[in-house]
Amino acid sequence: MKLIFSKSDLLKSINISLRAVSSKTTVPILKNILIDASGQEIRFLTNDMELAIETTVPGSIIERGKIAIEARTFSEVIRKLPDGLISIETNERMVATITCEKIIFTLPGLDGEDFPHMPEVDRDYSLGISQFTLKEMIRQTIFSLNMNENNKLMTGELFEIKDNYLRLVALDGHRIAIRRLALGGNYEDRKCIIPGKTLNEISRILSDNIEDRVEIFLSANHVMFCFDETSVYTRLVDGEYFRIDNMISREYQTEVLANRREFISCLDRSSLLIKEGDNRPIVLNIIDGFIEINIQSSYGSLSEDLDVEKQGKDLRIGFNPRFLGDALKVIDEDDVHIYFVNGKAPGYIKDEEENYIYMILPVNVL
Amino acid sequence: MKLIFSKSDLLKSINISLRAVSSKTTVPILKNILIDASGQEIRFLTNDMELAIETTVPGSIIERGKIAIEARTFSEVIRKLPDGLISIETNERMVATITCEKIIFTLPGLDGEDFPHMPEVDRDYSLGISQFTLKEMIRQTIFSLNMNENNKLMTGELFEIKDNYLRLVALDGHRIAIRRLALGGNYEDRKCIIPGKTLNEISRILSDNIEDRVEIFLSANHVMFCFDETSVYTRLVDGEYFRIDNMISREYQTEVLANRREFISCLDRSSLLIKEGDNRPIVLNIIDGFIEINIQSSYGSLSEDLDVEKQGKDLRIGFNPRFLGDALKVIDEDDVHIYFVNGKAPGYIKDEEENYIYMILPVNVL
């Protein structure tokens, strides 16, 4: 095999491929990028057994072939080469020689015959949306997952198409994050649960340009994201997702309109008094015109008044300040509406159209 | 006690004070900043028993007093307050109330009576140089120390005034770094060994402005650095320093002139093939016009030609690539002269006036 690339093209493709290389795997071949130039195109394949990525790399095939190279070293080597043309050539002992100007690296490779195949995903059902929009919806929900949870259903997000809306839902037992997008087309209702890890990795390679599209193919056990020169495959989480809609109350006794940044600054300050596993709640005393905010720990105390517009009953309620802050930080609006039922029921941060809903369970306070 | 500060003044002084707060100390009082406003000025004092810092803080004394506050929390709290005026008030139970606008923090404090005193340093001998120059001389030598070394002499730098030159020397058994500065004045010869940790911390608070001066007071057991509103005290390392001048050879058989950046890039690339404790040498084969550079490890190989001007004998010699790179990275010149005696003797990177000398021991190669 002999291939020639520009450094920038090669590096871009390697960066995409690395998202599906696990450093922790015990299967040596999975630490590799499979360079497959046995056909008309050069393709890089990586697979960590949950996520698989295939990307087509611009470059010239001087001689066809195939080799698997340890991904981290390969990536570091290419990164440290000067800008310019890079050739990769293999010999019969599966050693790759990487040449750039007067620099010659050799790296041992594997023939890649035992590299796992990409899953077969049928293409009956698909959905096309903006890459940037998908990336944003992931960012605005994924913090509510608990990826270390034993309950597998909490390690993935609900991905639901219903009444021509796409809805992403993440929850961890203390809070729920929901983002909704009007699809502008006619789609059959469908739902599946996509692993949080996949969403995390894919959001790092999706484009920031709202014009760029991603096509999402859903099948019984897999989902495939196709965009630019890249396809990302992932296995779905098995099981029936939680009945979210039954958990959302709409009978509120207290409603406040607060400045988002001021509220976040106050929560940031309160976090200074909570260290390592100390779960002190922040106490909100909601009265006309402002919220008296209070937190006490062994490190000290903070009290602060936050100006708000308030309707309905006065209320005293406690929260984990991190959960409030996580939700407020991913909202784009300057002002946010927060709704409460009573001191023992969840609080809801949401917009009027319910394009986003963040539900947070309260913490008991005296 | 009641004091009023601007946030920016307060934060600047805290940042200086933090350099002498150890997070690892088992003596609780040493985790504190002592705020001493018992006299005409507000002074912050910190001490980690090796290094002590005293800095004067601009601010108003409404009521005199003294309190010790846990440094990390105090620093984080001030950082998260809005820009503006901050008041610090203490009560008889030694609780500090920190107020800024509508935000009220309380932090528990200590009376600070058992806070260690600053050492007495006599002011008989002193030396004034530019803060930036001192900072640079530290940066350009300190990487050659081994701060974890059992031999205490290798954990500090020689600070020597001789023939109206200041010389800083650091060594770790494999290499020596020497920087020299003409003092432009008449000074009695003196020398001492300053702990590397002190030099590290002090270089973080010295100014980048070449006009700003630091006055250095040397006494038998201590050194004191006075600059701006701050005094830094440190205990000296005991003992007789190594006889450096006997270790520097000047009988060279081979001399090369190399482009510094190209050499560094090449060393950076070679480091990709050395991982975790694997001490592979880089082999330099010096011939007319260029150096053939070669490194081999279980991760692969690199060979590369570096164009140089060469005088004297051909030479084959091996080095730890990191030692060569560390020295080359702190030199300002575009081109560097490197001198060799033979394949078993040290290499020397130095300028013609010997204002810098980096000596590196070779590694045996076949």
XYZ file of C-alpha atoms in Angstrom:
732
model
C 0.000 0.000 0.000
C 1.195 3.529 -0.739
C -0.900 6.620 -0.079
C -0.254 10.363 -0.226
C -2.149 12.926 1.829
C -1.938 16.588 2.728
C -1.229 16.941 6.429
C -4.385 18.971 7.080
C -6.737 16.425 5.432
C -5.043 13.559 7.213
C -5.204 15.252 10.602
C -8.883 16.168 10.199
C -9.794 12.547 9.444
C -7.645 11.212 12.292
C -9.349 13.576 14.749
C -12.751 12.218 13.692
C -11.566 8.601 13.866
C -10.086 9.004 17.350
C -13.584 9.537 18.821
C -14.202 5.793 18.495
C -10.852 4.611 19.884
C -10.966 3.500 23.494
C -7.737 3.820 25.469
C -9.076 1.315 27.991
C -9.889 -1.580 25.688
C -8.292 -4.978 26.323
C -8.700 -5.947 22.650
C -5.470 -4.726 21.017
C -6.898 -4.344 17.491
C -9.433 -1.767 18.791
C -6.592 0.606 19.666
C -5.941 0.923 15.941
C -7.187 2.955 13.031
C -7.850 0.642 10.089
C -6.649 2.368 6.930
C -8.556 0.697 4.115
C -7.388 1.664 0.621
C -8.304 -1.666 -0.965
C -11.036 -0.049 -3.073
C -11.479 3.239 -4.950
C -11.400 5.423 -1.843
C -9.291 5.735 1.284
C -11.399 4.998 4.355
C -10.429 5.176 8.047
C -12.357 2.851 10.367
C -12.420 2.821 14.155
C -14.602 0.878 16.552
C -14.813 0.734 20.349
C -17.611 -1.904 20.233
C -20.239 0.652 21.239
C -19.470 3.293 18.652
C -18.026 2.777 15.169
C -16.833 5.504 12.804
C -16.093 5.286 9.101
C -14.715 8.347 7.340
C -13.490 8.887 3.793
C -10.130 10.644 3.565
C -9.033 12.813 0.617
C -5.715 11.485 -0.697
C -4.034 9.648 -3.569
C -3.809 5.877 -3.798
C -0.479 5.022 -5.446
C -0.800 1.372 -4.492
C -3.882 -0.251 -2.952
C -3.815 -1.995 0.415
C -4.897 -2.058 4.004
C -3.196 -1.684 7.385
C -4.160 -1.101 11.015
C -1.953 1.392 12.929
C -2.053 2.138 16.663
C -4.221 5.252 16.728
C -2.605 7.419 19.449
C 0.975 7.131 18.170
C -0.178 7.587 14.567
C -2.083 10.725 15.557
C 0.836 12.185 17.532
C 3.302 11.465 14.736
C 1.165 13.173 12.078
C 0.555 16.151 14.365
C 4.312 16.721 14.808
C 5.166 16.601 11.097
C 5.653 19.838 9.122
C 2.746 21.077 6.964
C 2.972 19.475 3.540
C 2.621 16.156 1.774
C 2.818 12.973 3.805
C 3.232 9.523 2.321
C 2.337 6.272 4.066
C 3.803 3.099 2.646
C 3.620 -0.455 3.967
C 5.865 -3.450 3.396
C 5.144 -7.193 3.547
C 6.032 -7.257 7.288
C 3.201 -4.757 7.940
C 5.551 -1.922 8.915
C 4.271 1.502 7.907
C 6.833 4.061 6.739
C 5.585 7.627 7.103
C 7.628 10.158 5.180
C 7.445 13.955 5.149
C 10.325 15.996 3.692
C 13.534 14.631 5.283
C 11.687 12.956 8.144
C 11.100 9.201 8.117
C 9.032 7.488 10.814
C 8.396 3.755 10.868
C 5.518 2.341 12.915
C 4.621 -1.341 13.316
C 1.138 -2.199 11.981
C -1.323 -5.105 11.825
C -2.962 -6.520 8.725
C -6.388 -5.554 10.080
C -8.127 -8.744 8.904
C -9.590 -9.215 12.396
C -10.815 -5.613 12.603
C -14.558 -5.765 13.416
C -16.984 -5.084 10.570
C -19.260 -2.090 10.595
C -22.836 -3.007 11.617
C -25.483 -3.302 8.917
C -28.069 -0.555 9.395
C -31.151 -0.605 7.194
C -32.010 2.694 5.616
C -35.836 2.537 5.731
C -36.342 5.345 8.230
C -34.350 8.553 8.246
C -34.456 12.093 9.475
C -32.396 15.054 8.284
C -31.585 17.999 10.572
C -28.932 20.669 10.994
C -25.674 19.394 12.505
C -25.421 22.458 14.725
C -28.996 22.041 15.996
C -28.372 18.398 16.935
C -25.125 19.384 18.648
C -26.937 22.067 20.649
C -29.792 19.755 21.660
C -27.246 17.230 22.935
C -25.306 19.882 24.873
C -28.514 21.211 26.394
C -29.647 17.831 27.765
C -26.676 15.500 28.231
C -25.559 16.932 31.604
C -28.708 15.394 33.141
C -27.530 11.842 32.397
C -25.678 9.759 34.903
C -23.373 7.695 32.691
C -22.176 5.593 35.637
C -25.709 4.584 36.591
C -26.492 0.851 36.911
C -29.894 1.421 35.357
C -28.903 1.393 31.660
C -31.957 3.478 30.750
C -30.412 6.435 32.581
C -27.152 6.204 30.611
C -28.852 7.072 27.318
C -31.136 9.774 25.985
C -34.639 9.237 24.669
C -34.663 10.200 20.989
C -38.324 10.500 20.063
C -40.079 11.587 16.881
C -43.733 12.312 17.627
C -46.288 14.545 15.877
C -43.464 15.841 13.668
C -41.388 17.021 16.616
C -38.014 15.605 17.620
C -37.599 15.378 21.393
C -34.420 14.572 23.358
C -34.826 13.608 27.011
C -32.152 12.924 29.636
C -32.720 12.100 33.303
C -30.759 10.844 36.291
C -33.351 10.323 39.058
C -32.992 13.857 40.429
C -33.789 15.884 37.336
C -35.066 15.725 33.780
C -33.903 17.746 30.766
C -36.123 17.979 27.675
C -35.440 19.751 24.383
C -37.900 19.772 21.479
C -37.529 20.711 17.793
C -40.255 21.149 15.141
C -39.194 18.998 12.173
C -41.112 20.767 9.393
C -42.125 17.610 7.518
C -44.174 14.466 7.924
C -42.560 11.720 9.937
C -43.910 8.484 11.300
C -43.694 8.368 15.116
C -40.589 6.513 16.351
C -38.462 6.357 19.453
C -35.206 4.835 20.666
C -32.607 5.300 23.388
C -29.151 6.427 22.242
C -26.155 5.868 24.572
C -24.918 9.085 26.194
C -21.337 8.233 25.298
C -22.232 8.174 21.588
C -23.984 11.521 21.842
C -20.981 12.948 23.638
C -18.519 11.776 21.007
C -20.698 12.692 18.035
C -21.287 16.199 19.327
C -17.514 16.728 19.190
C -17.344 16.040 15.457
C -20.582 17.686 14.318
C -20.111 21.000 12.543
C -20.899 24.391 14.096
C -22.444 25.579 10.847
C -26.249 25.590 10.985
C -26.400 24.959 7.202
C -24.588 21.590 7.391
C -26.962 18.636 7.593
C -26.818 15.267 9.307
C -28.961 12.342 8.151
C -30.022 10.025 10.981
C -31.018 6.438 10.130
C -32.970 4.524 12.773
C -33.285 0.750 12.721
C -34.374 -1.751 15.365
C -31.012 -2.062 17.130
C -28.810 0.651 15.685
C -28.684 4.286 14.752
C -26.407 5.715 12.071
C -25.471 9.383 11.723
C -24.244 10.351 8.249
C -22.676 13.756 7.657
C -19.926 15.191 5.478
C -17.538 12.287 4.716
C -18.366 10.433 7.905
C -20.750 7.746 9.181
C -21.121 7.062 12.909
C -22.806 3.822 13.991
C -24.027 2.973 17.437
C -25.958 0.241 19.175
C -29.160 1.403 20.917
C -29.964 0.966 24.610
C -32.568 -1.809 25.073
C -35.734 -1.255 27.084
C -38.856 0.830 27.540
C -38.077 4.439 28.507
C -39.663 6.191 31.506
C -43.093 7.785 31.036
C -41.849 11.340 31.068
C -45.128 13.068 30.351
C -46.703 11.716 33.542
C -43.900 13.329 35.555
C -44.437 16.880 34.340
C -46.944 18.834 36.411
C -48.635 21.988 35.108
C -50.505 23.132 38.232
C -48.267 25.845 39.618
C -48.723 27.903 42.794
C -45.660 30.125 42.391
C -43.986 31.541 39.304
C -40.879 33.721 39.082
C -39.144 35.520 36.246
C -35.418 35.828 37.003
C -32.325 37.173 35.273
C -30.429 34.067 34.235
C -26.866 35.428 34.595
C -27.474 36.924 38.022
C -28.941 33.642 39.215
C -25.953 31.692 37.827
C -23.438 34.044 39.521
C -25.213 33.512 42.818
C -25.199 29.720 42.382
C -21.497 29.812 41.480
C -20.765 31.667 44.695
C -22.812 29.212 46.750
C -20.802 26.315 45.302
C -17.676 27.693 47.035
C -19.111 26.577 50.357
C -19.772 23.002 49.207
C -16.753 20.754 48.942
C -16.277 17.063 48.138
C -19.485 15.152 48.586
C -21.019 17.666 51.001
C -24.601 17.966 49.718
C -25.727 21.208 51.300
C -28.896 22.565 49.716
C -29.336 26.150 48.705
C -32.491 27.556 50.298
C -34.678 29.842 48.190
C -37.114 32.001 50.115
C -39.382 33.361 47.391
C -41.295 36.507 48.338
C -42.638 39.506 46.424
C -39.899 41.177 44.413
C -37.008 38.919 45.258
C -35.634 35.567 46.331
C -33.658 35.454 49.555
C -30.946 32.904 48.831
C -29.125 31.204 51.655
C -26.557 28.441 52.042
C -24.673 27.300 55.134
C -21.893 24.774 55.522
C -18.891 24.119 57.713
C -16.914 26.431 55.396
C -19.129 29.443 56.101
C -22.398 30.952 54.962
C -23.728 33.034 52.074
C -26.866 35.113 51.968
C -27.878 37.098 48.954
C -31.009 38.703 47.467
C -31.915 38.050 43.843
C -34.377 40.496 42.278
C -37.212 38.659 40.466
C -40.774 39.187 39.280
C -42.969 36.853 41.284
C -46.571 35.711 40.917
C -48.559 33.453 43.228
C -47.788 32.219 46.696
C -44.676 32.826 48.784
C -42.533 29.687 48.947
C -39.525 28.281 50.794
C -37.751 25.479 48.905
C -34.288 23.881 48.830
C -32.278 22.605 45.840
C -28.908 21.135 45.007
C -27.350 24.340 43.599
C -25.422 22.420 40.938
C -28.626 21.058 39.390
C -30.120 24.550 39.125
C -26.892 25.920 37.681
C -26.455 23.121 35.103
C -29.898 23.848 33.640
C -29.585 27.646 33.707
C -26.210 27.512 31.950
C -27.548 25.824 28.785
C -30.510 28.165 28.269
C -30.042 30.940 25.707
C -32.639 33.455 26.990
C -31.635 36.383 29.226
C -34.631 35.856 31.529
C -36.087 32.545 32.627
C -39.454 31.460 34.003
C -39.371 29.096 36.970
C -42.514 27.360 38.220
C -43.208 25.701 41.563
C -46.072 23.567 42.913
C -45.042 23.531 46.585
C -41.934 23.052 48.734
C -41.917 19.258 48.313
C -42.616 19.099 44.560
C -40.204 19.653 41.657
C -39.358 23.051 40.206
C -39.641 23.608 36.428
C -37.521 25.927 34.336
C -39.208 26.192 30.933
C -40.196 28.507 28.119
C -43.826 29.197 27.216
C -43.871 26.892 24.139
C -42.192 24.153 26.196
C -39.378 23.827 23.664
C -37.323 23.249 26.755
C -38.304 21.913 30.166
C -35.842 21.366 33.025
C -37.434 19.622 35.991
C -35.464 19.496 39.260
C -36.456 17.653 42.434
C -36.187 19.712 45.634
C -34.140 18.832 48.718
C -35.828 18.793 52.127
C -35.071 21.863 54.220
C -36.261 22.658 57.716
C -11.569 44.804 62.688
C -13.209 46.433 59.682
C -11.447 46.972 56.363
C -12.532 48.154 52.918
C -10.782 47.176 49.687
C -11.356 47.380 45.963
C -11.788 43.884 44.550
C -8.844 44.245 42.149
C -6.367 45.329 44.869
C -7.548 42.592 47.173
C -7.302 39.900 44.516
C -3.815 40.982 43.453
C -2.556 40.729 47.042
C -4.267 37.388 47.606
C -2.655 35.953 44.464
C 0.775 36.957 45.769
C 0.043 35.584 49.252
C -1.167 32.210 47.925
C 2.340 31.378 46.665
C 3.388 30.646 50.269
C 0.317 28.600 51.242
C 0.868 24.868 51.165
C -2.197 22.705 50.533
C -0.353 19.729 52.021
C 0.577 21.161 55.396
C -0.540 19.367 58.548
C -0.328 22.598 60.569
C -3.809 24.153 60.206
C -2.723 27.755 60.803
C -0.419 27.584 57.739
C -3.442 27.131 55.461
C -4.435 30.683 56.370
C -3.680 34.194 55.246
C -3.013 36.342 58.278
C -4.668 39.717 57.726
C -2.820 42.112 60.007
C -4.377 45.564 60.284
C -3.222 46.180 63.831
C -0.876 48.987 62.728
C -0.994 51.804 60.153
C -1.075 49.481 57.135
C -2.928 46.369 56.054
C -0.492 43.484 55.621
C -1.168 39.933 54.399
C 1.212 37.276 55.718
C 1.594 33.669 54.571
C 4.185 31.064 55.471
C 4.729 27.461 54.435
C 7.797 27.126 56.713
C 10.194 27.230 53.759
C 8.887 30.380 52.129
C 7.226 33.363 53.822
C 5.526 36.275 52.069
C 4.519 39.637 53.481
C 2.641 42.045 51.251
C 1.073 45.426 51.941
C -2.480 45.785 50.634
C -4.064 49.095 49.584
C -7.308 49.564 51.529
C -8.987 51.536 54.297
C -8.786 50.613 57.971
C -12.116 51.536 59.568
C -11.296 49.557 62.689
C -7.941 47.982 63.511
C -7.528 44.276 64.120
C -6.120 40.959 62.977
C -7.576 37.675 61.726
C -6.373 34.529 59.969
C -8.694 33.195 57.210
C -8.374 29.894 55.336
C -6.586 31.018 52.182
C -8.206 28.878 49.431
C -11.815 29.598 50.404
C -11.031 33.281 50.983
C -9.422 33.500 47.540
C -12.331 31.724 45.801
C -14.918 33.875 47.558
C -13.233 37.152 46.576
C -12.783 35.928 42.999
C -16.527 35.248 42.647
C -17.669 38.632 43.976
C -18.680 41.415 41.575
C -16.139 44.163 40.826
C -16.474 46.905 43.405
C -15.895 47.633 47.061
C -15.537 44.732 49.467
C -15.673 45.074 53.231
C -14.251 42.555 55.695
C -15.455 42.795 59.272
C -14.742 40.496 62.195
C -16.667 39.895 65.407
C -15.480 38.737 68.839
C -16.042 35.064 67.841
C -13.504 35.492 65.016
C -16.065 35.139 62.227
C -15.286 37.273 59.185
C -18.223 38.843 57.353
C -17.369 39.700 53.756
C -19.863 42.044 52.120
C -20.122 43.227 48.522
C -23.343 44.848 47.279
C -26.224 42.580 48.367
C -23.952 39.579 48.895
C -22.932 38.581 52.408
C -20.457 35.747 53.032
C -19.384 34.650 56.484
C -16.194 32.628 56.949
C -14.847 31.264 60.231
C -11.414 32.682 61.163
C -8.660 32.228 63.752
C -7.119 34.918 65.893
C -3.718 34.337 64.285
C -1.741 34.695 67.526
C 0.054 31.417 66.763
C 0.857 32.440 63.177
C 4.663 32.076 62.761
C 6.736 35.249 62.774
C 8.631 36.394 59.723
C 12.360 35.556 59.950
C 14.792 38.335 60.856
C 17.044 39.004 57.886
C 19.902 41.442 58.343
C 20.244 44.033 55.626
C 24.044 44.327 55.417
C 24.438 42.858 51.937
C 22.108 43.560 49.078
C 21.911 43.456 45.332
C 19.412 45.223 43.064
C 18.482 43.835 39.635
C 15.554 43.913 37.211
C 12.615 41.712 38.239
C 12.196 40.475 34.686
C 15.889 39.566 34.373
C 15.776 37.545 37.583
C 12.582 35.817 36.419
C 14.240 34.939 33.101
C 17.425 33.625 34.728
C 15.315 31.370 36.952
C 13.247 30.085 34.012
C 16.397 29.415 32.022
C 18.029 27.247 34.694
C 15.400 25.770 37.020
C 14.415 22.859 34.739
C 17.844 21.310 35.452
C 17.027 20.828 39.140
C 15.647 17.616 40.509
C 13.431 18.835 43.340
C 12.726 15.274 44.528
C 16.408 14.485 44.899
C 17.651 13.180 48.249
C 20.816 15.214 47.877
C 19.528 18.594 49.133
C 22.249 20.434 47.186
C 20.530 19.392 43.953
C 17.154 20.821 45.045
C 18.465 24.390 45.098
C 20.304 26.730 42.754
C 23.706 28.223 43.368
C 23.303 32.012 43.570
C 26.795 33.386 43.254
C 28.141 36.935 43.068
C 31.739 36.883 41.835
C 33.850 39.495 40.039
C 30.716 41.665 39.723
C 28.785 38.961 37.880
C 25.694 37.184 39.200
C 25.637 33.501 38.284
C 22.749 31.030 38.734
C 23.585 27.318 38.500
C 21.237 24.312 38.563
C 22.200 20.650 38.169
C 20.672 17.209 38.620
C 23.514 14.732 38.055
C 22.880 14.445 34.295
C 23.161 18.070 33.264
C 24.143 21.554 34.391
C 22.501 24.874 33.502
C 24.411 28.124 34.047
C 23.258 31.694 33.428
C 25.419 34.738 34.084
C 24.639 38.475 34.357
C 27.044 41.438 34.526
C 25.998 43.499 37.555
C 27.458 46.873 36.570
C 28.640 47.833 40.052
C 31.079 46.778 42.736
C 29.979 43.870 44.855
C 31.807 41.775 47.397
C 31.927 38.091 46.351
C 29.165 36.017 47.996
C 27.358 32.766 47.363
C 24.438 30.791 48.719
C 22.042 28.017 47.664
C 18.386 29.041 47.240
C 15.693 26.315 47.307
C 14.230 25.579 43.858
C 10.721 25.767 45.266
C 11.298 29.369 46.376
C 12.665 30.329 42.975
C 9.678 28.700 41.320
C 7.160 30.566 43.453
C 8.959 33.885 43.313
C 9.236 33.785 39.535
C 5.438 33.619 39.409
C 5.028 36.926 41.209
C 7.941 38.882 39.729
C 6.924 41.494 37.172
C 7.438 41.132 33.415
C 8.563 44.723 33.192
C 12.332 45.043 32.797
C 12.237 48.470 34.545
C 10.846 47.083 37.827
C 13.547 46.295 40.361
C 13.961 43.650 43.034
C 16.328 44.132 45.981
C 17.888 40.882 47.206
C 19.215 40.748 50.791
C 21.601 37.898 51.629
C 22.316 36.868 55.187
C 23.921 33.738 56.657
C 20.783 31.563 56.693
C 18.172 33.504 54.756
C 17.564 35.455 51.609
C 14.912 38.150 51.278
C 13.531 39.461 47.978
C 11.889 42.893 48.242
C 9.906 44.288 45.336
C 6.824 46.457 44.889
C 4.746 46.031 48.080
C 6.056 42.546 48.783
C 8.845 40.823 50.726
C 9.599 37.139 50.191
C 11.740 35.345 52.791
C 13.330 31.959 52.428
C 15.717 29.726 54.332
C 18.888 28.806 52.415
C 20.038 25.263 51.622
C 22.984 24.303 53.885
C 26.200 22.940 52.477
C 29.085 23.490 50.098
C 27.980 23.554 46.435
C 29.610 21.415 43.723
C 32.776 22.737 42.066
C 31.135 23.608 38.808
C 34.122 25.193 37.107
C 36.087 21.933 37.270
C 33.323 20.174 35.349
C 33.335 22.474 32.325
C 35.764 21.383 29.623
C 36.942 23.742 26.877
C 38.953 21.324 24.696
C 36.512 20.557 21.890
C 36.986 18.197 18.928
C 33.673 18.883 17.203
C 31.585 22.034 16.949
C 28.240 22.532 15.224
C 26.063 25.549 14.535
C 22.404 24.487 14.333
C 19.046 26.156 13.856
C 17.443 26.010 17.276
C 13.801 25.654 16.194
C 14.510 22.895 13.681
C 16.454 20.973 16.296
C 13.613 21.368 18.826
C 10.998 20.145 16.302
C 13.093 17.085 15.641
C 13.489 16.362 19.382
C 9.737 16.822 19.889
C 9.080 14.221 17.211
C 11.569 11.794 18.719
C 9.788 12.070 22.087
C 6.685 10.456 20.520
C 8.522 7.142 20.436
C 9.499 7.255 24.121
C 6.737 6.479 26.586
C 6.624 6.090 30.367
C 10.060 5.480 31.796
C 11.503 4.124 28.544
C 14.891 5.858 28.339
C 15.779 5.432 24.674
C 18.601 7.720 23.597
C 18.523 9.798 20.468
C 21.618 9.080 18.379
C 23.340 12.002 16.662
C 25.659 11.110 13.812
C 27.500 14.362 13.138
C 29.100 14.599 9.716
C 29.929 17.464 7.331
C 26.835 19.564 6.626
C 24.319 17.740 8.737
C 23.448 15.580 11.725
C 21.782 12.246 11.025
C 19.356 11.865 13.886
C 17.991 8.468 14.796
C 15.817 6.981 17.508
C 14.354 3.483 17.803
C 11.924 2.049 20.320
C 9.224 -0.587 20.515
C 6.799 2.078 19.206
C 8.703 2.549 15.947
C 11.645 4.481 14.594
C 12.476 7.984 13.400
C 15.322 9.069 11.194
C 15.829 12.628 10.154
C 18.600 14.869 8.806
C 19.263 18.223 10.443
C 21.300 20.725 8.391
C 24.150 22.237 10.439
C 27.505 23.954 9.992
C 30.123 21.616 11.401
C 33.790 22.042 12.301
C 36.210 19.406 13.561
C 35.890 15.644 13.725
C 32.907 13.476 12.777
C 31.179 12.162 15.890
C 28.525 9.651 16.916
C 26.938 10.404 20.303
C 23.706 9.602 22.162
C 21.603 11.818 24.445
C 18.379 11.790 26.380
C 16.344 13.887 23.899
C 14.436 15.636 26.687
C 17.648 17.060 28.186
C 18.698 18.510 24.832
C 15.189 19.911 24.261
C 14.878 21.485 27.727
C 18.069 23.482 27.196
C 17.328 24.505 23.598
C 13.852 25.750 24.548
C 15.108 28.399 27.006
C 17.714 29.921 24.701
C 16.716 33.121 22.884
C 19.092 32.948 19.895
C 17.936 31.568 16.520
C 21.155 29.585 16.058
C 23.087 27.742 18.735
C 26.656 26.514 19.041
C 27.100 22.987 20.380
C 30.507 21.650 21.380
C 31.693 18.070 21.867
C 34.879 16.499 23.220
C 34.191 12.882 22.235
C 31.345 10.325 22.300
C 31.744 9.606 26.023
C 32.140 13.220 27.243
C 29.439 15.849 27.831
C 28.082 18.133 25.114
C 27.970 21.906 25.726
C 25.413 24.332 24.347
C 26.767 27.820 24.984
C 27.243 31.290 23.584
C 30.676 32.772 22.895
C 30.724 35.010 26.002
C 29.556 32.066 28.127
C 26.600 34.050 29.451
C 24.881 30.709 29.220
C 26.310 27.186 29.374
C 24.189 24.029 29.227
C 26.222 20.886 29.834
C 24.564 17.510 29.126
C 26.031 14.076 29.811
C 25.818 11.617 26.913
C 24.156 8.179 26.980
C 26.113 5.129 25.836
C 25.199 3.970 22.347
C 26.596 1.028 20.403
